Short mmCIF file of C-alpha atoms in Angstrom, two decimals:
data_model
loop_
_atom_site.label_atom_id
_atom_site.label_comp_id
_atom_site.label_asym_id
_atom_site.label_seq_id
_atom_site.Cartn_x
_atom_site.Cartn_y
_atom_site.Cartn_z
CA ARG A 1 43.95 110.83 85.74
CA ARG A 2 47.60 111.53 86.50
CA VAL A 3 48.65 114.95 87.69
CA LEU A 4 51.48 116.41 89.74
CA PHE A 5 50.78 118.73 92.69
CA ARG A 6 53.85 120.56 93.97
CA SER A 7 52.06 122.71 96.54
CA LYS A 8 50.97 121.19 99.87
CA MET A 9 48.61 124.13 100.34
CA LEU A 10 46.92 123.34 97.02
CA GLN A 11 46.55 119.68 98.02
CA ASN A 12 44.87 120.65 101.29
CA LEU A 13 42.54 123.09 99.52
CA LEU A 14 41.45 120.50 96.95
CA ALA A 15 40.89 117.89 99.65
CA GLU A 16 38.77 120.28 101.72
CA ARG A 17 36.72 121.94 98.99
CA PHE A 18 36.55 119.24 96.30
CA HIS A 19 36.90 116.11 98.50
CA LEU A 20 39.92 115.08 96.51
CA VAL A 21 41.13 111.52 97.13
CA PHE A 22 44.51 110.55 95.70
CA HIS A 23 47.57 108.39 96.20
CA ARG A 24 51.22 108.79 95.29
CA ASP A 25 52.96 106.58 92.78
CA THR A 26 56.06 106.41 90.61
CA ARG A 27 55.74 105.82 86.87
CA ASN A 28 58.23 105.67 84.01
CA PHE A 29 57.98 108.21 81.21
CA PRO A 30 59.91 108.75 77.95
CA GLY A 31 62.90 111.04 78.25
CA TYR A 32 66.68 111.00 78.08
CA ALA A 33 69.46 109.27 79.98
CA LEU A 34 72.71 111.17 80.46
CA VAL A 35 75.56 108.67 80.04
CA VAL A 36 79.34 108.79 79.65
CA ASP A 37 80.40 108.77 76.01
CA LYS A 38 82.99 106.30 74.71
CA GLY A 39 85.88 108.77 75.11
CA GLY A 40 85.13 109.44 78.76
CA PRO A 41 84.34 112.72 80.58
CA LYS A 42 86.17 115.86 79.48
CA PHE A 43 86.10 117.46 82.91
CA LYS A 44 87.47 116.74 86.36
CA GLU A 45 86.22 116.67 89.91
CA VAL A 46 86.43 119.98 91.76
CA THR A 47 86.89 120.75 95.45
CA PRO A 48 84.10 123.14 96.52
CA ALA A 49 85.30 126.56 97.65
CA PRO A 50 84.64 127.52 101.30
CA ALA A 51 81.23 129.09 101.86
CA ALA A 52 81.24 132.89 101.95
CA ASP A 53 80.70 134.44 105.38
CA SER A 54 77.75 136.72 106.04
CA ASP A 55 79.83 139.91 105.77
CA ALA A 56 81.13 138.89 102.34
CA ALA A 57 77.62 138.06 101.20
CA ARG A 58 76.58 141.64 101.99
CA ASP A 59 79.60 143.20 100.28
CA PRO A 60 78.20 146.11 98.20
CA ARG A 61 81.19 146.27 95.84
CA PRO A 62 80.64 145.19 92.23
CA MET A 63 81.33 141.51 91.64
CA THR A 64 84.47 140.56 89.80
CA ILE A 65 84.38 138.60 86.54
CA GLY A 66 86.49 135.50 86.17
CA ALA A 67 88.53 134.47 83.15
CA ASP A 68 85.57 132.36 82.00
CA GLY A 69 83.39 135.48 81.66
CA PHE A 70 81.12 134.56 84.58
CA PRO A 71 80.94 136.19 88.03
CA ASP A 72 83.69 135.07 90.37
CA LEU A 73 81.42 133.80 93.15
CA PRO A 74 81.86 130.83 95.52
CA GLY A 75 79.48 127.95 96.01
CA PRO A 76 77.27 125.78 93.80
CA ARG A 77 75.61 127.83 91.08
CA THR A 78 74.10 127.53 87.62
CA LEU A 79 74.69 130.61 85.47
CA SER A 80 73.82 131.36 81.86
CA GLN A 81 74.36 134.01 79.22
CA ILE A 82 71.90 134.24 76.34
CA ARG A 83 72.40 136.27 73.18
CA GLY A 84 69.81 135.58 70.53
CA GLY A 85 69.91 131.84 69.98
CA ASP A 86 73.37 131.35 71.47
CA VAL A 87 73.64 130.16 75.07
CA ARG A 88 76.62 129.84 77.41
CA ALA A 89 75.98 127.95 80.64
CA LYS A 90 78.13 127.27 83.67
CA TYR A 91 77.30 124.53 86.16
CA GLN A 92 79.55 125.36 89.09
CA GLU A 93 80.32 122.78 91.78
CA ARG A 94 77.33 120.67 90.77
CA THR A 95 76.65 116.96 91.11
CA MET A 96 75.50 115.16 87.97
CA SER A 97 72.03 114.69 89.47
CA GLU A 98 71.83 118.48 89.90
CA VAL A 99 72.97 118.99 86.33
CA VAL A 100 70.35 116.65 84.85
CA SER A 101 67.61 118.33 86.90
CA ASP A 102 68.27 121.50 84.86
CA LEU A 103 68.66 119.90 81.43
CA GLY A 104 65.00 119.44 80.48
CA PHE A 105 64.43 123.11 79.72
CA PRO A 106 67.50 123.68 77.51
CA ILE A 107 66.79 120.41 75.67
CA GLY A 108 63.25 121.54 74.91
CA ALA A 109 64.43 125.02 73.93
CA SER A 110 67.18 123.59 71.72
CA LEU A 111 64.49 121.60 69.89
CA GLY A 112 62.37 124.73 69.49
CA LYS A 113 59.77 123.50 72.01
CA SER A 114 59.80 126.04 74.80
CA TRP A 115 57.77 125.65 78.00
CA ILE A 116 56.58 129.21 77.34
CA ASP A 117 54.64 127.83 74.37
CA GLY A 118 53.12 125.07 76.49
CA TYR A 119 55.39 122.20 75.50
CA PRO A 120 56.20 119.66 78.25
CA GLN A 121 59.93 119.64 78.81
CA PRO A 122 61.86 116.37 78.47
CA ARG A 123 62.78 114.44 81.62
CA VAL A 124 66.41 113.47 82.12
CA ILE A 125 67.93 110.81 84.38
CA ASP A 126 71.57 110.54 85.45
CA LYS A 127 73.19 107.29 84.28
CA THR A 128 76.80 108.53 84.24
CA GLY A 129 77.88 106.84 87.45
CA LEU A 130 79.80 110.04 88.33
CA THR A 131 79.33 110.81 92.02
CA GLU A 132 81.48 113.87 92.81
CA LYS A 133 81.03 117.60 92.20
CA TYR A 134 82.11 119.21 88.93
CA THR A 135 82.23 122.56 87.17
CA LEU A 136 80.96 122.25 83.61
CA PHE A 137 80.66 124.68 80.70
CA LEU A 138 78.28 124.35 77.76
CA GLU A 139 77.93 126.51 74.66
CA TYR A 140 75.06 125.65 72.35
CA TYR A 141 72.39 127.01 70.02
CA SER A 142 68.76 127.21 71.20
CA GLU A 143 66.08 127.42 68.52
CA ALA A 144 63.42 128.58 71.02
CA ASN A 145 65.64 131.46 72.19
CA ALA A 146 66.39 132.38 68.58
CA ALA A 147 62.66 132.43 67.78
CA LEU A 148 62.06 134.68 70.78
CA ALA A 149 64.82 137.03 69.60
CA ARG A 150 63.24 137.19 66.14
CA GLN A 151 59.83 137.89 67.64
CA PHE A 152 61.11 140.58 70.00
CA PRO A 153 64.26 142.00 68.35
CA GLY A 154 64.57 144.84 70.85
CA ARG A 155 64.41 142.72 73.98
CA ALA A 156 67.35 142.66 76.41
CA ASP A 157 69.28 139.43 76.21
CA SER A 158 70.09 137.62 79.42
CA ASP A 159 73.68 138.67 79.94
CA ALA A 160 73.38 139.47 83.63
CA ALA A 161 76.00 136.88 84.44
CA ASN A 162 78.83 139.22 83.42
CA GLY A 163 77.13 142.56 83.92
CA SER A 164 78.05 143.88 80.47
CA PRO A 165 75.59 145.65 78.15
CA PRO A 166 73.57 143.16 76.09
CA ALA A 167 74.60 142.58 72.51
CA PRO A 168 72.06 143.15 69.73
CA SER A 169 69.62 140.25 69.52
CA ASP A 170 70.97 137.94 66.86
CA PRO A 171 69.36 134.58 66.13
CA GLY A 172 72.87 133.20 65.65
CA GLY A 173 72.82 129.56 64.66
CA GLY A 174 76.55 128.90 64.35
CA GLY A 175 76.78 126.78 67.49
CA PRO A 176 75.90 123.11 68.04
CA ASN A 177 72.60 122.00 69.48
CA ILE A 178 72.66 120.86 73.10
CA PHE A 179 72.99 117.18 72.15
CA ALA A 180 76.17 117.78 70.15
CA ALA A 181 77.48 120.24 72.74
CA ILE A 182 77.13 117.76 75.60
CA GLN A 183 78.89 115.08 73.57
CA LYS A 184 81.73 117.19 72.17
CA GLN A 185 82.32 119.56 75.07
CA LEU A 186 81.66 117.29 78.06
CA GLY A 187 82.33 113.78 76.80
CA LEU A 188 78.81 112.75 77.80
CA ARG A 189 75.80 111.72 75.72
CA LEU A 190 72.01 112.01 75.84
CA ASP A 191 70.31 108.73 74.92
CA LYS A 192 66.57 108.40 74.47
CA THR A 193 64.92 106.16 77.04
CA ALA A 194 61.40 105.11 77.97
CA ASP A 195 62.25 104.66 81.65
CA VAL A 196 62.64 108.00 83.38
CA PRO A 197 60.92 107.59 86.78
CA LEU A 198 58.67 110.42 87.90
CA ASP A 199 56.79 110.83 91.18
CA ILE A 200 53.13 111.45 90.45
CA ILE A 201 49.82 111.81 92.23
CA VAL A 202 46.99 109.61 90.95
CA VAL A 203 43.55 111.13 91.46
CA GLU A 204 41.02 108.53 92.60
CA SER A 205 38.01 110.80 92.97
CA VAL A 206 37.15 114.50 93.09
CA ASP A 207 33.95 116.55 93.13
CA LYS A 208 33.27 118.81 90.15
CA VAL A 209 31.58 121.44 92.36
CA PRO A 210 33.38 122.75 95.47
CA THR A 211 31.73 122.88 98.88
CA ALA A 212 30.25 126.22 99.89
CA ASP A 213 32.33 128.69 101.91
#
């Protein structure tokens, strides 16, 4: 049986109460590889802004909004704006490995297979060969978000990134899916692959009944 335990406390509890015996391993699973498309990247390396000092971090004044519609804040960040099925995302001062670590959820949602509904989200590996930090923008249509907007038409859309009142929930549908958006807007491409490595824990033995308190 192959499972993934993220909590050290949970591992200790299972070992103590259920006599869990396991070992760690790495296995390959189906997923996607992010690669550079034939035209090359459509973005450039950025120089990270200086880190904000502690006084600035506590500044109570309202944040300013940049020309891109997102908060004008320093440092590496991932921000998104969601209105119905339409999503705008900003990956600010991120490495490509950091970008791919966030792509599984929007890929699943773009396919209409949200983690909220119990669907495993696709795994993504960085095969771009790009090693610096970049600021990327993506605009795409998410079927899972559109379905949620149809199910709950009065819900507040996630537009906290610019602080403006949310627009009426509209399933939208005029934008590209995330695959087309990554290719057209970033000059990258998502290719299916069977070899996305994932760290796992292999359970060797475990008691069905826990020890008494």
